[in-house]
């Protein structure tokens, strides 16, 4: 028993244990802060794509703005989830992703891929997508695994469509965008899978940054995927206009944010 005013001398083993606990706490705090910070691109690219794609959205559909807003909401809910690590935060994060994918699905899926009973009617297809997404959202609260299946199903089908369009087109810009989008998505998905299923391994070697890398890569994939689908859609829905791919801030820079510029062809039939 220690007398009042008497200092406590810790053994080397106790000091080492305390240092390990402190190191683990600081590593976890840094990892969580990095995950929050890695969501910053969502709040930069979302408004920037709304501005850059404004002429296109006016010609094609105001839903393009909604997709950009949903992209920012994903970043917001992702921050909330990593700050609270709550089940609600995870659900909101996944549901926002589901709705953004569904929005892009409804706006840009070429009519030739619609179910036959819809007879290439886009308003009916959008209505069907909204109903299916609402059902999936409701079921995700009852069975959270439903959301994962819905997200993977949409992602796989979009990849199938992109692959089909890649085989059809001779447009070099479209082919290049498809290649970049798929590579970025593949790297992002690899980061997510490695983080999800090899978490204990990365913790042992003190490398806890894969989820943050996933955030950054998927946020970069978004503008490339968005412009890719806009070009695919234009082949069917905007045949009287030409979409030219531009890059912000300059076309001549090695890297940039892609967007489309519209020009009328004024073709004589």
PDB file of C-alpha atoms in Angstrom:
ATOM      1  CA  UNK A   1       0.000   0.000   0.000  1.00  0.00           C
ATOM      2  CA  UNK A   2       1.382   3.437  -0.954  1.00  0.00           C
ATOM      3  CA  UNK A   3       1.552   6.179   1.646  1.00  0.00           C
ATOM      4  CA  UNK A   4       0.139   9.653   0.822  1.00  0.00           C
ATOM      5  CA  UNK A   5       2.623  11.648  -1.246  1.00  0.00           C
ATOM      6  CA  UNK A   6       4.590   8.560  -2.150  1.00  0.00           C
ATOM      7  CA  UNK A   7       5.242   8.188  -5.883  1.00  0.00           C
ATOM      8  CA  UNK A   8       4.253   5.005  -7.696  1.00  0.00           C
ATOM      9  CA  UNK A   9       7.069   3.332  -9.574  1.00  0.00           C
ATOM     10  CA  UNK A  10       5.855   1.266 -12.489  1.00  0.00           C
ATOM     11  CA  UNK A  11       7.718  -1.802 -13.615  1.00  0.00           C
ATOM     12  CA  UNK A  12       9.190  -1.834 -17.153  1.00  0.00           C
ATOM     13  CA  UNK A  13       6.551  -4.387 -18.148  1.00  0.00           C
ATOM     14  CA  UNK A  14       3.727  -2.083 -16.961  1.00  0.00           C
ATOM     15  CA  UNK A  15       5.219   0.924 -18.734  1.00  0.00           C
ATOM     16  CA  UNK A  16       5.575  -1.104 -21.941  1.00  0.00           C
ATOM     17  CA  UNK A  17       1.933  -2.232 -21.671  1.00  0.00           C
ATOM     18  CA  UNK A  18       0.745   1.364 -21.182  1.00  0.00           C
ATOM     19  CA  UNK A  19       2.793   2.507 -24.185  1.00  0.00           C
ATOM     20  CA  UNK A  20       1.267  -0.222 -26.352  1.00  0.00           C
ATOM     21  CA  UNK A  21      -2.242   0.822 -25.283  1.00  0.00           C
ATOM     22  CA  UNK A  22      -1.451   4.474 -26.026  1.00  0.00           C
ATOM     23  CA  UNK A  23       0.060   3.567 -29.413  1.00  0.00           C
ATOM     24  CA  UNK A  24      -3.007   1.507 -30.334  1.00  0.00           C
ATOM     25  CA  UNK A  25      -5.326   4.349 -29.302  1.00  0.00           C
ATOM     26  CA  UNK A  26      -3.371   6.979 -31.281  1.00  0.00           C
ATOM     27  CA  UNK A  27      -3.228   4.696 -34.333  1.00  0.00           C
ATOM     28  CA  UNK A  28      -6.998   4.121 -34.200  1.00  0.00           C
ATOM     29  CA  UNK A  29      -7.683   7.852 -33.719  1.00  0.00           C
ATOM     30  CA  UNK A  30      -5.420   8.736 -36.644  1.00  0.00           C
ATOM     31  CA  UNK A  31      -7.061   6.078 -38.814  1.00  0.00           C
ATOM     32  CA  UNK A  32     -10.550   7.420 -38.055  1.00  0.00           C
ATOM     33  CA  UNK A  33      -9.435  11.007 -38.737  1.00  0.00           C
ATOM     34  CA  UNK A  34      -7.888   9.917 -42.025  1.00  0.00           C
ATOM     35  CA  UNK A  35     -11.107   8.152 -43.033  1.00  0.00           C
ATOM     36  CA  UNK A  36     -13.072  11.338 -42.331  1.00  0.00           C
ATOM     37  CA  UNK A  37     -10.572  13.489 -44.231  1.00  0.00           C
ATOM     38  CA  UNK A  38     -10.580  11.090 -47.205  1.00  0.00           C
ATOM     39  CA  UNK A  39     -14.251  12.007 -47.743  1.00  0.00           C
ATOM     40  CA  UNK A  40     -13.294  15.581 -48.663  1.00  0.00           C
ATOM     41  CA  UNK A  41     -13.176  14.788 -52.442  1.00  0.00           C
ATOM     42  CA  UNK A  42     -16.918  13.973 -52.294  1.00  0.00           C
ATOM     43  CA  UNK A  43     -17.628  17.580 -51.296  1.00  0.00           C
ATOM     44  CA  UNK A  44     -15.257  18.962 -53.952  1.00  0.00           C
ATOM     45  CA  UNK A  45     -16.056  16.802 -56.983  1.00  0.00           C
ATOM     46  CA  UNK A  46     -19.838  16.837 -56.400  1.00  0.00           C
ATOM     47  CA  UNK A  47     -20.385  20.635 -56.743  1.00  0.00           C
ATOM     48  CA  UNK A  48     -17.652  20.881 -59.383  1.00  0.00           C
ATOM     49  CA  UNK A  49     -19.318  18.249 -61.581  1.00  0.00           C
ATOM     50  CA  UNK A  50     -22.680  20.033 -61.155  1.00  0.00           C
ATOM     51  CA  UNK A  51     -21.047  23.189 -62.504  1.00  0.00           C
ATOM     52  CA  UNK A  52     -19.074  21.515 -65.308  1.00  0.00           C
ATOM     53  CA  UNK A  53     -22.003  19.346 -66.438  1.00  0.00           C
ATOM     54  CA  UNK A  54     -24.551  22.179 -66.252  1.00  0.00           C
ATOM     55  CA  UNK A  55     -24.900  22.656 -70.065  1.00  0.00           C
ATOM     56  CA  UNK A  56     -25.273  18.897 -70.490  1.00  0.00           C
ATOM     57  CA  UNK A  57     -27.862  18.637 -67.686  1.00  0.00           C
ATOM     58  CA  UNK A  58     -29.936  21.392 -69.295  1.00  0.00           C
ATOM     59  CA  UNK A  59     -30.036  19.458 -72.560  1.00  0.00           C
ATOM     60  CA  UNK A  60     -30.394  15.934 -71.156  1.00  0.00           C
ATOM     61  CA  UNK A  61     -32.065  15.851 -67.730  1.00  0.00           C
ATOM     62  CA  UNK A  62     -32.102  17.789 -64.428  1.00  0.00           C
ATOM     63  CA  UNK A  63     -31.656  14.391 -62.736  1.00  0.00           C
ATOM     64  CA  UNK A  64     -27.929  14.841 -63.398  1.00  0.00           C
ATOM     65  CA  UNK A  65     -27.924  17.430 -60.581  1.00  0.00           C
ATOM     66  CA  UNK A  66     -29.692  14.958 -58.292  1.00  0.00           C
ATOM     67  CA  UNK A  67     -26.994  12.341 -58.924  1.00  0.00           C
ATOM     68  CA  UNK A  68     -24.282  14.862 -57.994  1.00  0.00           C
ATOM     69  CA  UNK A  69     -26.172  15.807 -54.818  1.00  0.00           C
ATOM     70  CA  UNK A  70     -26.515  12.124 -53.896  1.00  0.00           C
ATOM     71  CA  UNK A  71     -22.767  11.757 -54.410  1.00  0.00           C
ATOM     72  CA  UNK A  72     -22.184  14.504 -51.823  1.00  0.00           C
ATOM     73  CA  UNK A  73     -24.705  12.881 -49.456  1.00  0.00           C
ATOM     74  CA  UNK A  74     -22.668   9.671 -49.668  1.00  0.00           C
ATOM     75  CA  UNK A  75     -19.652  11.611 -48.416  1.00  0.00           C
ATOM     76  CA  UNK A  76     -21.736  13.156 -45.621  1.00  0.00           C
ATOM     77  CA  UNK A  77     -23.118   9.824 -44.401  1.00  0.00           C
ATOM     78  CA  UNK A  78     -19.689   8.233 -44.705  1.00  0.00           C
ATOM     79  CA  UNK A  79     -18.280  10.883 -42.354  1.00  0.00           C
ATOM     80  CA  UNK A  80     -21.186  10.279 -39.970  1.00  0.00           C
ATOM     81  CA  UNK A  81     -20.612   6.523 -40.014  1.00  0.00           C
ATOM     82  CA  UNK A  82     -16.875   6.757 -39.328  1.00  0.00           C
ATOM     83  CA  UNK A  83     -17.426   9.289 -36.558  1.00  0.00           C
ATOM     84  CA  UNK A  84     -20.075   7.197 -34.769  1.00  0.00           C
ATOM     85  CA  UNK A  85     -19.330   3.644 -36.040  1.00  0.00           C
ATOM     86  CA  UNK A  86     -23.062   3.081 -35.631  1.00  0.00           C
ATOM     87  CA  UNK A  87     -25.352   0.641 -37.437  1.00  0.00           C
ATOM     88  CA  UNK A  88     -27.540   3.570 -38.541  1.00  0.00           C
ATOM     89  CA  UNK A  89     -24.510   5.313 -40.036  1.00  0.00           C
ATOM     90  CA  UNK A  90     -23.585   2.216 -42.011  1.00  0.00           C
ATOM     91  CA  UNK A  91     -27.149   1.842 -43.299  1.00  0.00           C
ATOM     92  CA  UNK A  92     -27.377   5.499 -44.364  1.00  0.00           C
ATOM     93  CA  UNK A  93     -24.009   5.226 -46.108  1.00  0.00           C
ATOM     94  CA  UNK A  94     -25.045   2.125 -48.083  1.00  0.00           C
ATOM     95  CA  UNK A  95     -28.552   3.382 -48.867  1.00  0.00           C
ATOM     96  CA  UNK A  96     -27.205   6.662 -50.277  1.00  0.00           C
ATOM     97  CA  UNK A  97     -24.880   4.674 -52.567  1.00  0.00           C
ATOM     98  CA  UNK A  98     -27.825   2.541 -53.659  1.00  0.00           C
ATOM     99  CA  UNK A  99     -29.932   5.587 -54.561  1.00  0.00           C
ATOM    100  CA  UNK A 100     -27.092   7.247 -56.469  1.00  0.00           C
ATOM    101  CA  UNK A 101     -26.513   4.097 -58.539  1.00  0.00           C
ATOM    102  CA  UNK A 102     -30.257   3.772 -59.107  1.00  0.00           C
ATOM    103  CA  UNK A 103     -30.384   7.403 -60.264  1.00  0.00           C
ATOM    104  CA  UNK A 104     -27.629   6.854 -62.813  1.00  0.00           C
ATOM    105  CA  UNK A 105     -29.306   3.609 -63.843  1.00  0.00           C
ATOM    106  CA  UNK A 106     -32.617   5.344 -64.528  1.00  0.00           C
ATOM    107  CA  UNK A 107     -31.128   8.297 -66.431  1.00  0.00           C
ATOM    108  CA  UNK A 108     -28.423   6.669 -68.538  1.00  0.00           C
ATOM    109  CA  UNK A 109     -29.266   3.014 -69.135  1.00  0.00           C
ATOM    110  CA  UNK A 110     -29.749   2.667 -72.923  1.00  0.00           C
ATOM    111  CA  UNK A 111     -33.302   1.748 -73.918  1.00  0.00           C
ATOM    112  CA  UNK A 112     -32.110  -1.348 -75.773  1.00  0.00           C
ATOM    113  CA  UNK A 113     -31.289  -2.902 -72.379  1.00  0.00           C
ATOM    114  CA  UNK A 114     -34.759  -2.279 -70.907  1.00  0.00           C
ATOM    115  CA  UNK A 115     -36.939  -5.294 -70.070  1.00  0.00           C
ATOM    116  CA  UNK A 116     -39.029  -6.207 -73.115  1.00  0.00           C
ATOM    117  CA  UNK A 117     -42.383  -5.537 -71.403  1.00  0.00           C
ATOM    118  CA  UNK A 118     -41.461  -1.834 -70.997  1.00  0.00           C
ATOM    119  CA  UNK A 119     -41.117  -1.365 -74.767  1.00  0.00           C
ATOM    120  CA  UNK A 120     -38.244   1.126 -74.331  1.00  0.00           C
ATOM    121  CA  UNK A 121     -40.407   3.490 -72.273  1.00  0.00           C
ATOM    122  CA  UNK A 122     -37.966   5.431 -70.044  1.00  0.00           C
ATOM    123  CA  UNK A 123     -40.532   7.037 -67.669  1.00  0.00           C
ATOM    124  CA  UNK A 124     -41.909   3.571 -66.911  1.00  0.00           C
ATOM    125  CA  UNK A 125     -38.381   2.244 -66.463  1.00  0.00           C
ATOM    126  CA  UNK A 126     -37.518   5.063 -64.029  1.00  0.00           C
ATOM    127  CA  UNK A 127     -40.714   4.342 -62.100  1.00  0.00           C
ATOM    128  CA  UNK A 128     -39.742   0.641 -61.928  1.00  0.00           C
ATOM    129  CA  UNK A 129     -36.231   1.541 -60.691  1.00  0.00           C
ATOM    130  CA  UNK A 130     -37.650   3.838 -57.989  1.00  0.00           C
ATOM    131  CA  UNK A 131     -40.059   1.139 -56.754  1.00  0.00           C
ATOM    132  CA  UNK A 132     -37.291  -1.499 -56.682  1.00  0.00           C
ATOM    133  CA  UNK A 133     -34.952   0.894 -54.829  1.00  0.00           C
ATOM    134  CA  UNK A 134     -37.644   1.778 -52.287  1.00  0.00           C
ATOM    135  CA  UNK A 135     -38.303  -1.914 -51.622  1.00  0.00           C
ATOM    136  CA  UNK A 136     -34.568  -2.576 -51.259  1.00  0.00           C
ATOM    137  CA  UNK A 137     -34.242   0.399 -48.889  1.00  0.00           C
ATOM    138  CA  UNK A 138     -37.099  -0.878 -46.722  1.00  0.00           C
ATOM    139  CA  UNK A 139     -35.716  -4.431 -46.669  1.00  0.00           C
ATOM    140  CA  UNK A 140     -32.239  -3.163 -45.742  1.00  0.00           C
ATOM    141  CA  UNK A 141     -33.603  -2.082 -42.346  1.00  0.00           C
ATOM    142  CA  UNK A 142     -35.007  -5.571 -41.804  1.00  0.00           C
ATOM    143  CA  UNK A 143     -32.136  -7.475 -43.380  1.00  0.00           C
ATOM    144  CA  UNK A 144     -29.030  -5.279 -43.887  1.00  0.00           C
ATOM    145  CA  UNK A 145     -27.413  -7.862 -46.177  1.00  0.00           C
ATOM    146  CA  UNK A 146     -30.075  -7.063 -48.827  1.00  0.00           C
ATOM    147  CA  UNK A 147     -28.356  -3.749 -49.527  1.00  0.00           C
ATOM    148  CA  UNK A 148     -25.049  -5.433 -50.314  1.00  0.00           C
ATOM    149  CA  UNK A 149     -26.742  -7.765 -52.811  1.00  0.00           C
ATOM    150  CA  UNK A 150     -28.599  -4.827 -54.427  1.00  0.00           C
ATOM    151  CA  UNK A 151     -25.409  -2.749 -54.747  1.00  0.00           C
ATOM    152  CA  UNK A 152     -23.431  -5.629 -56.207  1.00  0.00           C
ATOM    153  CA  UNK A 153     -26.229  -6.536 -58.629  1.00  0.00           C
ATOM    154  CA  UNK A 154     -26.416  -3.000 -60.037  1.00  0.00           C
ATOM    155  CA  UNK A 155     -22.616  -2.685 -60.217  1.00  0.00           C
ATOM    156  CA  UNK A 156     -22.241  -5.991 -62.078  1.00  0.00           C
ATOM    157  CA  UNK A 157     -25.012  -5.105 -64.542  1.00  0.00           C
ATOM    158  CA  UNK A 158     -23.483  -1.668 -65.208  1.00  0.00           C
ATOM    159  CA  UNK A 159     -20.127  -3.349 -65.891  1.00  0.00           C
ATOM    160  CA  UNK A 160     -21.844  -5.738 -68.306  1.00  0.00           C
ATOM    161  CA  UNK A 161     -23.445  -2.835 -70.189  1.00  0.00           C
ATOM    162  CA  UNK A 162     -20.163  -0.887 -70.309  1.00  0.00           C
ATOM    163  CA  UNK A 163     -18.411  -3.987 -71.683  1.00  0.00           C
ATOM    164  CA  UNK A 164     -21.083  -4.397 -74.372  1.00  0.00           C
ATOM    165  CA  UNK A 165     -20.819  -0.744 -75.372  1.00  0.00           C
ATOM    166  CA  UNK A 166     -17.027  -0.964 -75.420  1.00  0.00           C
ATOM    167  CA  UNK A 167     -17.286  -3.730 -78.029  1.00  0.00           C
ATOM    168  CA  UNK A 168     -19.776  -1.740 -80.106  1.00  0.00           C
ATOM    169  CA  UNK A 169     -18.031   1.628 -80.315  1.00  0.00           C
ATOM    170  CA  UNK A 170     -15.052   2.891 -82.310  1.00  0.00           C
ATOM    171  CA  UNK A 171     -15.076   6.209 -80.438  1.00  0.00           C
ATOM    172  CA  UNK A 172     -11.561   6.568 -79.023  1.00  0.00           C
ATOM    173  CA  UNK A 173     -12.640   9.004 -76.304  1.00  0.00           C
ATOM    174  CA  UNK A 174     -15.362   6.659 -75.076  1.00  0.00           C
ATOM    175  CA  UNK A 175     -13.090   3.623 -75.144  1.00  0.00           C
ATOM    176  CA  UNK A 176     -10.406   5.544 -73.232  1.00  0.00           C
ATOM    177  CA  UNK A 177     -12.898   6.689 -70.586  1.00  0.00           C
ATOM    178  CA  UNK A 178     -14.262   3.171 -70.181  1.00  0.00           C
ATOM    179  CA  UNK A 179     -10.731   1.813 -69.704  1.00  0.00           C
ATOM    180  CA  UNK A 180      -9.823   4.489 -67.114  1.00  0.00           C
ATOM    181  CA  UNK A 181     -13.134   4.058 -65.266  1.00  0.00           C
ATOM    182  CA  UNK A 182     -12.836   0.275 -65.050  1.00  0.00           C
ATOM    183  CA  UNK A 183      -9.196   0.438 -63.890  1.00  0.00           C
ATOM    184  CA  UNK A 184     -10.007   3.012 -61.204  1.00  0.00           C
ATOM    185  CA  UNK A 185     -13.029   1.005 -60.080  1.00  0.00           C
ATOM    186  CA  UNK A 186     -10.958  -2.201 -59.982  1.00  0.00           C
ATOM    187  CA  UNK A 187      -8.270  -0.568 -57.811  1.00  0.00           C
ATOM    188  CA  UNK A 188     -10.928   0.919 -55.527  1.00  0.00           C
ATOM    189  CA  UNK A 189     -12.739  -2.416 -55.199  1.00  0.00           C
ATOM    190  CA  UNK A 190      -9.454  -4.208 -54.488  1.00  0.00           C
ATOM    191  CA  UNK A 191      -8.719  -1.734 -51.677  1.00  0.00           C
ATOM    192  CA  UNK A 192     -12.188  -2.291 -50.200  1.00  0.00           C
ATOM    193  CA  UNK A 193     -11.958  -6.099 -50.402  1.00  0.00           C
ATOM    194  CA  UNK A 194      -8.471  -6.184 -48.861  1.00  0.00           C
ATOM    195  CA  UNK A 195      -9.596  -3.858 -46.070  1.00  0.00           C
ATOM    196  CA  UNK A 196     -12.767  -5.852 -45.437  1.00  0.00           C
ATOM    197  CA  UNK A 197     -11.414  -9.409 -45.448  1.00  0.00           C
ATOM    198  CA  UNK A 198      -7.763  -8.910 -44.409  1.00  0.00           C
ATOM    199  CA  UNK A 199      -8.343  -6.324 -41.701  1.00  0.00           C
ATOM    200  CA  UNK A 200      -6.459  -8.229 -38.969  1.00  0.00           C
ATOM    201  CA  UNK A 201      -3.402  -8.606 -41.225  1.00  0.00           C
ATOM    202  CA  UNK A 202      -3.205  -4.867 -41.967  1.00  0.00           C
ATOM    203  CA  UNK A 203      -3.607  -4.109 -38.268  1.00  0.00           C
ATOM    204  CA  UNK A 204      -0.687  -6.387 -37.416  1.00  0.00           C
ATOM    205  CA  UNK A 205       1.610  -4.452 -39.767  1.00  0.00           C
ATOM    206  CA  UNK A 206       0.123  -1.085 -38.706  1.00  0.00           C
ATOM    207  CA  UNK A 207      -1.221  -0.263 -42.180  1.00  0.00           C
ATOM    208  CA  UNK A 208      -4.793   0.909 -41.659  1.00  0.00           C
ATOM    209  CA  UNK A 209      -5.215   3.192 -44.652  1.00  0.00           C
ATOM    210  CA  UNK A 210      -6.884   0.977 -47.249  1.00  0.00           C
ATOM    211  CA  UNK A 211     -10.392   2.220 -46.459  1.00  0.00           C
ATOM    212  CA  UNK A 212      -9.209   5.803 -46.912  1.00  0.00           C
ATOM    213  CA  UNK A 213      -7.620   4.817 -50.239  1.00  0.00           C
ATOM    214  CA  UNK A 214     -10.994   3.286 -51.208  1.00  0.00           C
ATOM    215  CA  UNK A 215     -12.722   6.624 -50.483  1.00  0.00           C
ATOM    216  CA  UNK A 216     -10.274   8.602 -52.604  1.00  0.00           C
ATOM    217  CA  UNK A 217     -10.259   6.164 -55.540  1.00  0.00           C
ATOM    218  CA  UNK A 218     -14.042   5.779 -55.681  1.00  0.00           C
ATOM    219  CA  UNK A 219     -14.520   9.554 -55.526  1.00  0.00           C
ATOM    220  CA  UNK A 220     -12.175   9.899 -58.525  1.00  0.00           C
ATOM    221  CA  UNK A 221     -14.024   7.096 -60.329  1.00  0.00           C
ATOM    222  CA  UNK A 222     -17.330   8.988 -60.023  1.00  0.00           C
ATOM    223  CA  UNK A 223     -16.643  11.777 -62.588  1.00  0.00           C
ATOM    224  CA  UNK A 224     -15.089   9.309 -65.025  1.00  0.00           C
ATOM    225  CA  UNK A 225     -18.023   6.923 -64.677  1.00  0.00           C
ATOM    226  CA  UNK A 226     -20.508   9.773 -64.987  1.00  0.00           C
ATOM    227  CA  UNK A 227     -18.985  11.052 -68.245  1.00  0.00           C
ATOM    228  CA  UNK A 228     -18.650   7.495 -69.578  1.00  0.00           C
ATOM    229  CA  UNK A 229     -22.368   6.840 -69.092  1.00  0.00           C
ATOM    230  CA  UNK A 230     -23.229  10.256 -70.575  1.00  0.00           C
ATOM    231  CA  UNK A 231     -21.307   9.351 -73.748  1.00  0.00           C
ATOM    232  CA  UNK A 232     -22.915   5.904 -73.928  1.00  0.00           C
ATOM    233  CA  UNK A 233     -26.349   7.462 -73.456  1.00  0.00           C
ATOM    234  CA  UNK A 234     -25.679  10.122 -76.126  1.00  0.00           C
ATOM    235  CA  UNK A 235     -25.269   7.424 -78.783  1.00  0.00           C
ATOM    236  CA  UNK A 236     -28.972   6.597 -78.299  1.00  0.00           C
ATOM    237  CA  UNK A 237     -30.647   9.711 -76.875  1.00  0.00           C
ATOM    238  CA  UNK A 238     -28.712  12.670 -78.363  1.00  0.00           C
ATOM    239  CA  UNK A 239     -27.990  11.546 -81.902  1.00  0.00           C
ATOM    240  CA  UNK A 240     -28.388  15.062 -83.310  1.00  0.00           C
ATOM    241  CA  UNK A 241     -25.654  16.454 -81.044  1.00  0.00           C
ATOM    242  CA  UNK A 242     -21.961  15.824 -80.502  1.00  0.00           C
ATOM    243  CA  UNK A 243     -20.499  15.404 -77.033  1.00  0.00           C
ATOM    244  CA  UNK A 244     -16.854  16.384 -76.697  1.00  0.00           C
ATOM    245  CA  UNK A 245     -14.880  15.300 -73.642  1.00  0.00           C
ATOM    246  CA  UNK A 246     -13.052  18.113 -71.878  1.00  0.00           C
ATOM    247  CA  UNK A 247     -10.868  18.078 -68.777  1.00  0.00           C
ATOM    248  CA  UNK A 248     -10.839  20.572 -65.937  1.00  0.00           C
ATOM    249  CA  UNK A 249      -8.788  22.674 -65.304  1.00  0.00           C
ATOM    250  CA  UNK A 250      -7.065  22.243 -68.701  1.00  0.00           C
ATOM    251  CA  UNK A 251      -7.233  19.685 -71.492  1.00  0.00           C
ATOM    252  CA  UNK A 252      -3.441  19.746 -71.840  1.00  0.00           C
ATOM    253  CA  UNK A 253      -2.743  18.732 -68.242  1.00  0.00           C
ATOM    254  CA  UNK A 254      -1.691  15.093 -67.609  1.00  0.00           C
ATOM    255  CA  UNK A 255      -4.634  14.635 -65.216  1.00  0.00           C
ATOM    256  CA  UNK A 256      -7.961  16.396 -64.939  1.00  0.00           C
ATOM    257  CA  UNK A 257     -11.637  16.120 -64.139  1.00  0.00           C
ATOM    258  CA  UNK A 258     -13.595  14.958 -67.209  1.00  0.00           C
ATOM    259  CA  UNK A 259     -16.829  16.602 -68.339  1.00  0.00           C
ATOM    260  CA  UNK A 260     -18.723  16.932 -71.619  1.00  0.00           C
ATOM    261  CA  UNK A 261     -19.205  19.859 -73.941  1.00  0.00           C
ATOM    262  CA  UNK A 262     -22.206  19.794 -76.289  1.00  0.00           C
ATOM    263  CA  UNK A 263     -22.337  21.035 -79.858  1.00  0.00           C
ATOM    264  CA  UNK A 264     -25.209  20.757 -82.360  1.00  0.00           C
ATOM    265  CA  UNK A 265     -24.429  18.877 -85.564  1.00  0.00           C
ATOM    266  CA  UNK A 266     -27.191  20.536 -87.646  1.00  0.00           C
ATOM    267  CA  UNK A 267     -27.205  17.502 -89.938  1.00  0.00           C
ATOM    268  CA  UNK A 268     -29.462  17.459 -92.973  1.00  0.00           C
ATOM    269  CA  UNK A 269     -31.567  14.306 -93.121  1.00  0.00           C
TER     270      UNK A 269
END
